[in-house]
Amino acid sequence: MAFAPMGPEASFFDVLDQHRASLLAALRRGGGEPAGRGTCPASRFEDSVGLQMVSHCTMRKIKSDSLKSVKNFALILKVLSVIYKLVQSNTYATKRDIYYTDSQLFGNQAVVDNIVDNISCMLKVPRRCLHILSTSKGLIAGNLKYIEEDGTKVNCSCTTAVAVPSNIQGIWNAKFLLIVEKDATFQRLLDDNFCSKTSPCIMVTGKGVPDLNTRLLVRKLWDTFHIPIFTLVDADPHGIEIMCIYKYGSMSMSFEAHNLTVPAIRWLGLLPSDIKRLNIPKDTLIPLTKQDQKKLDSILKRPYVTCQPFWRQEMEIMADSKMKAEIQALTFLSSDYLSRVYLPNKLKFGGWI
């Protein structure tokens, strides 16, 4: 498929525009999935929100007069005192900053991380309301302009990436958002000028399992524009797990799912069915490990998979073949097959599920 220097022809976006219209129609109906994809009653999750905390979850009590829990109680008070000072002074800190206020007292970073999550859950407010930020590891590129909280104006580029911001106040539009699992694939797409060729679009990567800021940004883009959002992940259980985090959230952050998930996200590739369809050689595939099979079985048992019959079909193909494939397997067809043929055709002809 050839592209004009300034972007694809208008007809390239026809199917994307139709998909966006179906998403908006679903929103008007009060759901997160377009008609025809299937819905199911909420159990441990809501199809329009993602994973949710159950109302009758077990509570853990920490008492100040108990020798067994006195240290935990003291640590919680320490973090609460830091939060109080941050809120009073209208300043912000990272969890790493809090750890270094008394590293010997906390012992390790994981202690602070757990306490902050527990406080956020206990007070039923997002972490940002506690004036605690996360250090970004994600990257973003494409047709996006935004204003950071301090007033700094950032104009993203289609050829270079910038770090995902911790907070944004202003934001501008694009036709679609592509979430890329791995940094290596993200950088290759930039090198191939994929953003310029499919402009206006936005690309983001969480460099594997996404950090909080990357998930917040994806949700912000959805809330602001309701543009189609697609994921490009390896055809393996780990890639599917990452996609599920963006779409449905994680158990550890289920109390904040409404701020972190976008159930309208679609799986663009690499699909297990693409491996056979494109005649990718077997010697480029990788056998599933026992850990892979365990992860795949776990995902197939999750309640939200029953709402995604097409996803289930793809995962069953993987389970039957006992093979997985990285996105880089497409380079067997040609070095730029991903950016020149695979993604443009998927986007133009609606090759997502």
XYZ file of C-alpha atoms in Angstrom:
353
model
C 0.000 0.000 0.000
C 1.451 3.395 -0.992
C 1.082 6.525 1.068
C 1.198 10.189 0.128
C 3.954 12.182 1.878
C 1.472 14.142 4.004
C -0.536 11.142 5.124
C -2.963 8.563 3.703
C -5.893 9.314 1.426
C -9.176 10.240 3.124
C -10.708 6.819 2.390
C -8.045 5.213 4.597
C -9.995 6.378 7.641
C -13.478 5.268 6.504
C -13.552 2.049 8.541
C -11.919 3.787 11.505
C -14.590 6.483 11.399
C -17.307 3.821 11.279
C -15.736 2.090 14.258
C -15.635 5.360 16.176
C -19.332 5.915 15.403
C -20.140 2.465 16.854
C -18.127 3.305 19.984
C -20.037 6.557 20.446
C -23.340 4.718 19.942
C -22.313 2.223 22.632
C -21.508 5.084 24.992
C -24.930 6.591 24.425
C -26.434 3.225 25.338
C -24.412 3.309 28.538
C -21.933 0.525 27.745
C -18.297 0.230 26.751
C -18.618 -2.248 23.869
C -20.084 -1.644 20.381
C -23.199 -3.592 19.457
C -22.577 -7.094 18.195
C -19.497 -7.850 20.299
C -21.447 -9.328 23.180
C -22.033 -8.287 26.756
C -22.401 -10.213 29.964
C -23.597 -9.424 33.467
C -21.027 -8.008 35.867
C -19.516 -10.428 38.310
C -16.036 -9.432 39.422
C -15.880 -6.845 36.663
C -18.070 -4.481 34.648
C -17.764 -4.592 30.880
C -17.979 -0.768 30.747
C -15.358 -0.205 33.468
C -13.111 -3.207 33.969
C -12.090 -5.150 37.035
C -13.902 -3.944 40.152
C -13.445 -4.479 43.865
C -16.155 -6.659 45.361
C -18.274 -4.851 47.947
C -17.829 -7.590 50.545
C -14.042 -7.925 50.314
C -12.057 -9.004 53.348
C -10.771 -6.156 55.511
C -7.431 -6.283 57.297
C -7.323 -4.462 60.634
C -4.203 -2.797 61.974
C -4.270 -1.749 65.631
C -2.027 0.751 67.351
C -2.025 -1.241 70.598
C -1.060 -4.568 69.027
C 2.586 -5.624 69.128
C 2.042 -7.586 65.949
C 0.864 -4.599 63.922
C 2.376 -1.608 65.721
C 5.154 -1.226 63.133
C 2.702 -1.301 60.228
C 0.548 1.254 62.013
C 3.569 3.514 62.529
C 4.576 3.239 58.873
C 1.069 4.166 57.732
C 1.097 7.208 60.017
C 4.497 8.190 58.612
C 3.217 8.103 55.035
C 0.003 9.913 56.027
C 2.083 12.692 57.592
C 4.036 13.073 54.348
C 0.794 13.182 52.367
C -0.640 15.811 54.726
C 2.397 18.063 54.188
C 2.200 17.610 50.417
C -1.483 18.540 50.307
C -1.008 21.505 52.664
C 1.874 22.901 50.602
C 0.261 21.978 47.250
C 3.401 20.115 46.202
C 3.900 16.649 44.754
C 6.247 13.741 45.346
C 6.862 10.279 43.921
C 6.715 7.075 45.922
C 10.475 6.974 45.540
C 10.719 10.406 47.183
C 8.667 9.166 50.122
C 10.880 6.113 50.520
C 13.977 8.296 50.784
C 12.445 10.455 53.529
C 13.398 7.559 55.833
C 14.799 4.607 53.884
C 15.972 2.809 57.031
C 12.492 2.975 58.569
C 10.718 1.661 55.455
C 13.351 -0.956 54.620
C 12.496 -1.214 50.901
C 10.471 0.520 48.211
C 7.779 -2.172 48.104
C 6.686 -1.254 51.647
C 5.976 2.338 50.595
C 4.239 1.198 47.395
C 1.853 -1.062 49.315
C 1.082 1.577 51.954
C 0.324 4.240 49.343
C -2.016 1.847 47.481
C -3.741 0.912 50.754
C -4.245 4.554 51.733
C -5.604 5.387 48.285
C -8.013 2.446 48.526
C -8.992 3.234 52.127
C -9.761 6.900 51.367
C -11.336 5.978 47.997
C -9.393 8.618 46.089
C -6.922 8.338 43.185
C -3.244 8.444 44.088
C -2.938 11.837 42.454
C -5.385 13.307 44.994
C -2.844 12.326 47.646
C -0.306 14.454 45.720
C 1.739 11.358 44.942
C 2.968 10.929 41.375
C 4.510 7.992 39.571
C 7.743 8.182 37.614
C 6.895 7.668 33.937
C 8.593 4.985 31.887
C 6.240 5.176 28.903
C 6.741 7.080 25.656
C 4.340 8.884 23.345
C 4.594 10.197 19.788
C 2.332 11.457 17.026
C -0.273 14.152 16.485
C -0.680 15.313 20.042
C -0.266 18.641 21.776
C -0.831 19.132 25.472
C -0.190 21.525 28.312
C 1.525 20.208 31.420
C 0.321 21.192 34.856
C 3.035 23.855 35.201
C 1.918 25.487 31.941
C 4.609 23.995 29.710
C 3.334 23.440 26.158
C 4.433 20.169 24.570
C 4.075 19.410 20.863
C 4.685 15.728 20.208
C 6.354 14.683 16.983
C 5.606 11.905 14.505
C 9.313 11.053 14.319
C 10.536 11.292 17.924
C 9.010 10.261 21.253
C 8.609 12.145 24.532
C 8.086 10.742 28.010
C 4.493 10.171 29.059
C 3.533 13.128 31.301
C 2.368 12.678 34.879
C -0.495 15.135 34.333
C -1.882 17.195 31.464
C -4.322 20.083 31.325
C -4.890 20.561 27.610
C -5.003 18.022 24.784
C -5.586 17.938 21.020
C -7.093 15.395 18.634
C -6.095 12.455 16.385
C -7.912 9.740 14.413
C -6.752 6.752 16.452
C -4.377 5.648 19.192
C -2.036 2.675 18.816
C -0.704 1.099 22.011
C 2.543 -0.761 21.311
C 3.661 -3.393 23.806
C 7.431 -3.166 23.394
C 9.793 -0.222 23.122
C 11.795 -1.913 20.345
C 8.696 -2.198 18.132
C 7.664 1.365 19.024
C 11.073 2.708 17.977
C 11.022 0.706 14.748
C 7.640 2.199 13.817
C 9.060 5.665 14.464
C 12.078 4.882 12.277
C 9.714 3.736 9.503
C 7.729 7.015 9.767
C 4.547 5.094 10.551
C 2.969 8.042 12.401
C 3.592 10.400 9.479
C 2.200 7.920 6.956
C -1.008 7.345 8.953
C -1.349 10.866 10.340
C -3.240 12.034 12.327
C -2.527 9.320 14.866
C -0.932 8.820 18.274
C 1.368 6.015 19.412
C 2.171 5.131 23.005
C 4.202 2.402 24.669
C 4.400 1.411 28.312
C 7.598 -0.556 27.564
C 5.985 -3.805 28.624
C 3.655 -3.815 31.622
C 2.349 -0.216 31.639
C 3.040 2.165 34.498
C 0.303 4.234 36.110
C 0.972 7.378 34.060
C 0.725 5.523 30.750
C -2.587 3.979 31.764
C -3.873 7.361 32.966
C -2.906 8.991 29.649
C -4.638 6.310 27.572
C -7.790 6.796 29.657
C -7.481 10.599 29.326
C -7.296 10.329 25.541
C -10.365 8.101 25.525
C -12.374 10.389 27.814
C -11.432 13.467 25.782
C -11.872 12.242 22.204
C -13.409 8.744 22.211
C -11.111 7.824 19.347
C -10.520 4.150 18.463
C -7.718 2.597 20.522
C -5.834 -0.466 19.336
C -3.150 -2.670 20.851
C -0.153 -4.181 19.081
C 1.307 -6.959 21.221
C 3.213 -10.205 20.762
C 1.070 -13.250 20.035
C 1.890 -14.763 23.408
C 0.226 -14.941 26.864
C 2.396 -12.137 28.216
C 1.316 -9.776 25.429
C -2.339 -10.694 25.972
C -1.934 -10.041 29.703
C -0.559 -6.554 29.005
C -3.459 -5.849 26.641
C -5.914 -6.948 29.349
C -4.335 -4.508 31.821
C -5.024 -1.598 29.462
C -8.534 -2.842 28.683
C -9.763 -4.295 31.980
C -7.177 -3.314 34.593
C -5.282 -5.264 37.224
C -6.379 -6.799 40.516
C -3.944 -4.636 42.504
C -5.454 -1.395 41.132
C -9.063 -2.564 40.801
C -10.245 0.132 43.224
C -9.210 2.736 40.625
C -10.351 0.915 37.492
C -12.647 3.741 36.344
C -9.569 6.002 35.942
C -7.219 3.452 34.392
C -9.111 1.230 31.958
C -10.650 1.550 28.500
C -12.880 -1.474 27.759
C -13.387 -0.182 24.190
C -9.772 -1.089 23.336
C -9.395 -3.518 20.420
C -6.790 -6.191 19.668
C -5.176 -5.237 16.346
C -2.279 -7.693 16.304
C -0.295 -9.808 16.332
C -3.166 -12.308 16.228
C -2.383 -16.025 16.481
C -4.565 -16.539 13.391
C -2.291 -14.134 11.471
C 0.580 -16.614 11.828
C -1.113 -19.171 9.584
C -2.792 -16.584 7.345
C 0.537 -14.937 6.527
C 2.428 -18.236 6.228
C 4.974 -17.247 8.853
C 7.559 -20.089 8.947
C 7.488 -22.429 11.923
C 11.175 -21.879 12.618
C 10.389 -18.265 13.564
C 7.854 -19.401 16.176
C 8.599 -20.212 19.825
C 7.139 -23.151 21.784
C 4.948 -22.223 24.760
C 6.674 -22.836 28.086
C 4.883 -24.357 31.072
C 4.657 -20.844 32.514
C 3.123 -19.606 29.244
C 0.536 -22.370 29.290
C -0.305 -21.617 32.901
C -0.758 -17.914 32.092
C -2.893 -18.700 29.048
C -5.133 -21.061 31.032
C -5.532 -18.367 33.695
C -6.602 -15.732 31.150
C -9.087 -18.099 29.499
C -10.803 -18.624 32.872
C -11.300 -14.907 33.533
C -14.906 -13.633 33.402
C -14.257 -10.917 30.855
C -13.070 -13.451 28.266
C -16.644 -14.754 28.055
C -17.551 -11.304 26.678
C -14.832 -11.601 24.021
C -15.548 -14.719 21.911
C -13.145 -13.580 19.183
C -10.353 -13.190 21.735
C -11.117 -16.654 23.054
C -10.881 -18.117 19.551
C -7.455 -16.572 19.076
C -6.203 -17.840 22.430
C -7.541 -21.319 21.656
C -5.582 -21.255 18.393
C -2.476 -20.496 20.436
C -3.277 -23.208 22.972
C -3.849 -25.824 20.227
C -0.659 -24.964 18.357
C 1.390 -24.675 21.587
C 3.382 -21.958 19.807
C 3.815 -18.211 20.270
C 5.243 -15.480 18.050
C 6.839 -12.096 18.561
C 5.892 -9.140 16.385
C 9.418 -9.313 14.943
C 8.427 -12.571 13.198
C 6.835 -10.370 10.515
C 10.297 -9.235 9.419
C 10.629 -12.623 7.699
C 8.178 -11.299 5.089
C 10.129 -8.048 4.720
C 12.037 -5.745 7.041
C 9.309 -3.061 6.943
C 6.301 -5.374 6.515
C 4.820 -4.296 9.872
C 4.681 -0.574 9.065
C 4.255 -0.778 5.277
C 1.664 -3.572 4.898
C 0.467 -5.245 8.089
C -0.706 -2.259 10.168
C -2.037 -0.116 7.248
C -4.136 -3.024 5.944
C -5.405 -3.879 9.429
C -6.470 -0.279 9.996
C -7.932 0.314 6.543
C -9.966 -2.903 6.401
C -10.963 -3.316 10.034
C -8.712 -6.238 10.937
C -9.167 -5.928 14.696
C -11.208 -7.865 17.234
